[in-house]
Amino acid sequence: MRKRKILIKIFFILMILGIPEFGNAQINDENIRLKVLHKNVVGKEFVFGKWNEKGGTETSLTYLGSLKTDKGKTYKIMKYVWTWGLSYRSTSRILIFNSKNQYLGNYYISTESDLPKEIKNGILVFNNTDSECDKKIFSKVSFKNGLPKKIFVECKNGYGSSYEFDGTN
């Protein structure tokens, strides 16, 4: 029992010190997100950090472009994948920014295969890359009426995953 308490204390000390493998790896995310937005390069993946078999973290950001509502509001859309831990775990999100590059919130996406591919004709397009899903299905999400509270990515036969927007306000 004493050994367990010592290990827990060591873990929390490492978190406080900000060692990436122990919880504080995303501390500079705001800066790297802004760097990618300022570059304004659509479809190019930018990778920050480096994951390897010994651990480490890696953040992959891809700016997909912007979507406009019928009322003229602009949303900038970015794919985000944070890879971490010895077992190569990842966290995937669709990040949403306003026209001034201010972060508004995100859709937490359970698997990388459910991340959108592109913005085409003012629509956010998802294509199935998961081996269990129907490759002929392309889910499309419009922002014409504003920021959707939920998005649905179909896998096959009407089944798929629903993702809710988690905003900063």
PDB file of C-alpha atoms in Angstrom:
ATOM      1  CA  MET A   1       0.000   0.000   0.000  1.00  0.00           C
ATOM      2  CA  ARG A   2       2.863   2.369   0.818  1.00  0.00           C
ATOM      3  CA  LYS A   3       4.431   1.686  -2.581  1.00  0.00           C
ATOM      4  CA  ARG A   4       1.178   2.653  -4.311  1.00  0.00           C
ATOM      5  CA  LYS A   5       1.001   5.969  -2.425  1.00  0.00           C
ATOM      6  CA  ILE A   6       4.565   6.781  -3.458  1.00  0.00           C
ATOM      7  CA  LEU A   7       3.786   6.023  -7.108  1.00  0.00           C
ATOM      8  CA  ILE A   8       0.695   8.248  -6.980  1.00  0.00           C
ATOM      9  CA  LYS A   9       2.751  11.100  -5.499  1.00  0.00           C
ATOM     10  CA  ILE A  10       5.393  10.702  -8.212  1.00  0.00           C
ATOM     11  CA  PHE A  11       2.687  10.769 -10.890  1.00  0.00           C
ATOM     12  CA  PHE A  12       1.223  14.030  -9.551  1.00  0.00           C
ATOM     13  CA  ILE A  13       4.656  15.639  -9.240  1.00  0.00           C
ATOM     14  CA  LEU A  14       5.373  14.772 -12.883  1.00  0.00           C
ATOM     15  CA  MET A  15       2.024  16.283 -13.905  1.00  0.00           C
ATOM     16  CA  ILE A  16       2.790  19.494 -12.012  1.00  0.00           C
ATOM     17  CA  LEU A  17       6.236  19.730 -13.603  1.00  0.00           C
ATOM     18  CA  GLY A  18       4.589  19.463 -17.024  1.00  0.00           C
ATOM     19  CA  ILE A  19       6.390  16.435 -18.358  1.00  0.00           C
ATOM     20  CA  PRO A  20       4.445  15.645 -21.577  1.00  0.00           C
ATOM     21  CA  GLU A  21       4.011  11.936 -21.008  1.00  0.00           C
ATOM     22  CA  PHE A  22       2.258  12.638 -17.705  1.00  0.00           C
ATOM     23  CA  GLY A  23      -0.683  14.859 -18.467  1.00  0.00           C
ATOM     24  CA  ASN A  24       0.357  18.387 -19.368  1.00  0.00           C
ATOM     25  CA  ALA A  25       1.273  17.816 -23.001  1.00  0.00           C
ATOM     26  CA  GLN A  26      -1.383  20.022 -24.475  1.00  0.00           C
ATOM     27  CA  ILE A  27      -0.212  23.179 -22.704  1.00  0.00           C
ATOM     28  CA  ASN A  28       0.972  24.834 -25.954  1.00  0.00           C
ATOM     29  CA  ASP A  29      -1.988  23.739 -28.076  1.00  0.00           C
ATOM     30  CA  GLU A  30      -3.391  27.249 -28.349  1.00  0.00           C
ATOM     31  CA  ASN A  31      -0.125  28.517 -29.838  1.00  0.00           C
ATOM     32  CA  ILE A  32       0.228  25.749 -32.417  1.00  0.00           C
ATOM     33  CA  ARG A  33      -3.443  26.026 -33.396  1.00  0.00           C
ATOM     34  CA  LEU A  34      -2.972  29.741 -34.050  1.00  0.00           C
ATOM     35  CA  LYS A  35       0.201  29.069 -36.061  1.00  0.00           C
ATOM     36  CA  VAL A  36      -1.747  26.744 -38.358  1.00  0.00           C
ATOM     37  CA  LEU A  37      -4.662  29.182 -38.684  1.00  0.00           C
ATOM     38  CA  HIS A  38      -2.302  32.065 -39.527  1.00  0.00           C
ATOM     39  CA  LYS A  39      -0.638  29.988 -42.255  1.00  0.00           C
ATOM     40  CA  ASN A  40      -4.115  29.626 -43.802  1.00  0.00           C
ATOM     41  CA  VAL A  41      -3.103  26.527 -45.795  1.00  0.00           C
ATOM     42  CA  VAL A  42      -6.128  24.347 -46.496  1.00  0.00           C
ATOM     43  CA  GLY A  43      -5.703  20.556 -46.360  1.00  0.00           C
ATOM     44  CA  LYS A  44      -2.062  20.421 -45.234  1.00  0.00           C
ATOM     45  CA  GLU A  45      -1.305  18.410 -42.108  1.00  0.00           C
ATOM     46  CA  PHE A  46       1.043  20.082 -39.618  1.00  0.00           C
ATOM     47  CA  VAL A  47       2.663  17.830 -37.003  1.00  0.00           C
ATOM     48  CA  PHE A  48       4.062  19.116 -33.700  1.00  0.00           C
ATOM     49  CA  GLY A  49       6.057  16.928 -31.312  1.00  0.00           C
ATOM     50  CA  LYS A  50       6.992  13.320 -31.920  1.00  0.00           C
ATOM     51  CA  TRP A  51       5.495  10.087 -30.633  1.00  0.00           C
ATOM     52  CA  ASN A  52       7.621   6.929 -30.519  1.00  0.00           C
ATOM     53  CA  GLU A  53       7.555   3.498 -28.876  1.00  0.00           C
ATOM     54  CA  LYS A  54       9.053   4.943 -25.680  1.00  0.00           C
ATOM     55  CA  GLY A  55       6.264   7.488 -25.357  1.00  0.00           C
ATOM     56  CA  GLY A  56       6.121  11.162 -26.119  1.00  0.00           C
ATOM     57  CA  THR A  57       3.278  13.098 -27.645  1.00  0.00           C
ATOM     58  CA  GLU A  58       2.412  14.305 -31.106  1.00  0.00           C
ATOM     59  CA  THR A  59      -0.234  16.767 -32.263  1.00  0.00           C
ATOM     60  CA  SER A  60      -1.483  16.732 -35.837  1.00  0.00           C
ATOM     61  CA  LEU A  61      -3.505  19.721 -37.078  1.00  0.00           C
ATOM     62  CA  THR A  62      -5.132  20.144 -40.478  1.00  0.00           C
ATOM     63  CA  TYR A  63      -6.991  23.337 -41.363  1.00  0.00           C
ATOM     64  CA  LEU A  64      -9.931  22.356 -43.569  1.00  0.00           C
ATOM     65  CA  GLY A  65     -11.104  25.869 -44.398  1.00  0.00           C
ATOM     66  CA  SER A  66     -14.077  27.989 -43.426  1.00  0.00           C
ATOM     67  CA  LEU A  67     -17.839  27.605 -43.549  1.00  0.00           C
ATOM     68  CA  LYS A  68     -20.346  30.444 -43.709  1.00  0.00           C
ATOM     69  CA  THR A  69     -23.851  30.626 -42.358  1.00  0.00           C
ATOM     70  CA  ASP A  70     -26.751  32.141 -44.267  1.00  0.00           C
ATOM     71  CA  LYS A  71     -26.485  35.109 -41.874  1.00  0.00           C
ATOM     72  CA  GLY A  72     -22.840  35.739 -42.823  1.00  0.00           C
ATOM     73  CA  LYS A  73     -21.107  34.253 -39.769  1.00  0.00           C
ATOM     74  CA  THR A  74     -17.835  32.436 -40.517  1.00  0.00           C
ATOM     75  CA  TYR A  75     -16.531  29.313 -38.794  1.00  0.00           C
ATOM     76  CA  LYS A  76     -13.000  28.012 -39.336  1.00  0.00           C
ATOM     77  CA  ILE A  77     -12.681  24.234 -39.129  1.00  0.00           C
ATOM     78  CA  MET A  78      -9.603  22.265 -38.048  1.00  0.00           C
ATOM     79  CA  LYS A  79      -8.953  18.533 -37.621  1.00  0.00           C
ATOM     80  CA  TYR A  80      -7.026  17.696 -34.466  1.00  0.00           C
ATOM     81  CA  VAL A  81      -5.344  14.421 -33.463  1.00  0.00           C
ATOM     82  CA  TRP A  82      -3.268  14.216 -30.289  1.00  0.00           C
ATOM     83  CA  THR A  83      -1.259  10.974 -29.990  1.00  0.00           C
ATOM     84  CA  TRP A  84       0.136  10.058 -26.589  1.00  0.00           C
ATOM     85  CA  GLY A  85       1.165   7.267 -24.260  1.00  0.00           C
ATOM     86  CA  LEU A  86       3.131   4.071 -24.630  1.00  0.00           C
ATOM     87  CA  SER A  87       0.201   2.298 -26.294  1.00  0.00           C
ATOM     88  CA  TYR A  88      -0.198   4.947 -29.027  1.00  0.00           C
ATOM     89  CA  ARG A  89      -3.534   6.311 -27.865  1.00  0.00           C
ATOM     90  CA  SER A  90      -5.083   9.240 -29.622  1.00  0.00           C
ATOM     91  CA  THR A  91      -7.670  11.922 -29.005  1.00  0.00           C
ATOM     92  CA  SER A  92      -9.504  13.282 -32.048  1.00  0.00           C
ATOM     93  CA  ARG A  93     -11.529  16.458 -32.351  1.00  0.00           C
ATOM     94  CA  ILE A  94     -13.004  18.860 -34.854  1.00  0.00           C
ATOM     95  CA  LEU A  95     -11.963  22.310 -33.618  1.00  0.00           C
ATOM     96  CA  ILE A  96     -14.147  25.328 -34.360  1.00  0.00           C
ATOM     97  CA  PHE A  97     -12.905  28.936 -34.493  1.00  0.00           C
ATOM     98  CA  ASN A  98     -14.587  32.200 -35.419  1.00  0.00           C
ATOM     99  CA  SER A  99     -13.387  34.556 -38.170  1.00  0.00           C
ATOM    100  CA  LYS A 100     -10.973  36.199 -35.680  1.00  0.00           C
ATOM    101  CA  ASN A 101      -9.280  32.839 -34.938  1.00  0.00           C
ATOM    102  CA  GLN A 102     -10.871  32.685 -31.489  1.00  0.00           C
ATOM    103  CA  TYR A 103     -11.526  29.131 -30.288  1.00  0.00           C
ATOM    104  CA  LEU A 104     -15.256  28.442 -29.894  1.00  0.00           C
ATOM    105  CA  GLY A 105     -15.259  24.760 -28.991  1.00  0.00           C
ATOM    106  CA  ASN A 106     -15.031  21.280 -30.486  1.00  0.00           C
ATOM    107  CA  TYR A 107     -16.694  18.053 -31.398  1.00  0.00           C
ATOM    108  CA  TYR A 108     -14.973  15.179 -29.588  1.00  0.00           C
ATOM    109  CA  ILE A 109     -14.641  12.407 -32.181  1.00  0.00           C
ATOM    110  CA  SER A 110     -14.249   8.871 -30.850  1.00  0.00           C
ATOM    111  CA  THR A 111     -12.097   7.566 -33.711  1.00  0.00           C
ATOM    112  CA  GLU A 112      -9.784   9.181 -36.253  1.00  0.00           C
ATOM    113  CA  SER A 113     -11.714   7.455 -39.034  1.00  0.00           C
ATOM    114  CA  ASP A 114     -14.735   9.655 -38.189  1.00  0.00           C
ATOM    115  CA  LEU A 115     -12.864  12.920 -38.737  1.00  0.00           C
ATOM    116  CA  PRO A 116     -13.958  14.959 -41.766  1.00  0.00           C
ATOM    117  CA  LYS A 117     -11.998  14.772 -45.008  1.00  0.00           C
ATOM    118  CA  GLU A 118     -12.645  18.204 -46.469  1.00  0.00           C
ATOM    119  CA  ILE A 119     -14.921  21.159 -46.968  1.00  0.00           C
ATOM    120  CA  LYS A 120     -16.557  21.044 -50.373  1.00  0.00           C
ATOM    121  CA  ASN A 121     -19.077  23.574 -51.711  1.00  0.00           C
ATOM    122  CA  GLY A 122     -19.665  24.973 -48.224  1.00  0.00           C
ATOM    123  CA  ILE A 123     -20.314  21.540 -46.676  1.00  0.00           C
ATOM    124  CA  LEU A 124     -18.180  19.570 -44.189  1.00  0.00           C
ATOM    125  CA  VAL A 125     -17.624  16.149 -45.793  1.00  0.00           C
ATOM    126  CA  PHE A 126     -16.860  12.882 -43.994  1.00  0.00           C
ATOM    127  CA  ASN A 127     -15.942   9.720 -45.890  1.00  0.00           C
ATOM    128  CA  ASN A 128     -15.764   6.307 -44.336  1.00  0.00           C
ATOM    129  CA  THR A 129     -12.254   5.011 -43.817  1.00  0.00           C
ATOM    130  CA  ASP A 130     -13.134   2.449 -41.136  1.00  0.00           C
ATOM    131  CA  SER A 131     -12.964  -1.083 -42.580  1.00  0.00           C
ATOM    132  CA  GLU A 132     -16.370  -1.967 -41.080  1.00  0.00           C
ATOM    133  CA  CYS A 133     -18.162   0.965 -42.723  1.00  0.00           C
ATOM    134  CA  ASP A 134     -19.641   1.336 -46.204  1.00  0.00           C
ATOM    135  CA  LYS A 135     -17.029   3.207 -48.272  1.00  0.00           C
ATOM    136  CA  LYS A 136     -19.743   4.526 -50.603  1.00  0.00           C
ATOM    137  CA  ILE A 137     -21.334   6.611 -47.840  1.00  0.00           C
ATOM    138  CA  PHE A 138     -20.266  10.225 -47.443  1.00  0.00           C
ATOM    139  CA  SER A 139     -21.762  12.088 -44.493  1.00  0.00           C
ATOM    140  CA  LYS A 140     -22.251  15.807 -45.056  1.00  0.00           C
ATOM    141  CA  VAL A 141     -22.819  18.532 -42.476  1.00  0.00           C
ATOM    142  CA  SER A 142     -23.995  22.018 -43.301  1.00  0.00           C
ATOM    143  CA  PHE A 143     -23.304  25.083 -41.173  1.00  0.00           C
ATOM    144  CA  LYS A 144     -25.712  27.293 -43.193  1.00  0.00           C
ATOM    145  CA  ASN A 145     -28.098  27.570 -40.240  1.00  0.00           C
ATOM    146  CA  GLY A 146     -25.295  28.060 -37.720  1.00  0.00           C
ATOM    147  CA  LEU A 147     -23.116  25.799 -35.636  1.00  0.00           C
ATOM    148  CA  PRO A 148     -24.813  22.374 -35.360  1.00  0.00           C
ATOM    149  CA  LYS A 149     -25.328  21.181 -31.781  1.00  0.00           C
ATOM    150  CA  LYS A 150     -24.840  17.599 -33.024  1.00  0.00           C
ATOM    151  CA  ILE A 151     -23.353  16.008 -36.091  1.00  0.00           C
ATOM    152  CA  PHE A 152     -23.964  12.463 -37.307  1.00  0.00           C
ATOM    153  CA  VAL A 153     -21.408  10.390 -39.213  1.00  0.00           C
ATOM    154  CA  GLU A 154     -23.068   7.401 -40.861  1.00  0.00           C
ATOM    155  CA  CYS A 155     -21.191   4.097 -41.029  1.00  0.00           C
ATOM    156  CA  LYS A 156     -23.718   1.875 -42.824  1.00  0.00           C
ATOM    157  CA  ASN A 157     -27.429   1.152 -43.018  1.00  0.00           C
ATOM    158  CA  GLY A 158     -28.338   4.333 -41.141  1.00  0.00           C
ATOM    159  CA  TYR A 159     -26.088   3.476 -38.202  1.00  0.00           C
ATOM    160  CA  GLY A 160     -23.123   5.556 -37.162  1.00  0.00           C
ATOM    161  CA  SER A 161     -21.934   7.957 -34.495  1.00  0.00           C
ATOM    162  CA  SER A 162     -23.380  11.197 -33.209  1.00  0.00           C
ATOM    163  CA  TYR A 163     -21.112  13.915 -31.828  1.00  0.00           C
ATOM    164  CA  GLU A 164     -22.127  16.934 -29.742  1.00  0.00           C
ATOM    165  CA  PHE A 165     -20.574  20.371 -29.839  1.00  0.00           C
ATOM    166  CA  ASP A 166     -18.744  21.315 -26.633  1.00  0.00           C
ATOM    167  CA  GLY A 167     -18.425  25.097 -26.575  1.00  0.00           C
ATOM    168  CA  THR A 168     -16.364  27.434 -24.467  1.00  0.00           C
ATOM    169  CA  ASN A 169     -19.373  29.530 -23.451  1.00  0.00           C
TER     170      ASN A 169
END
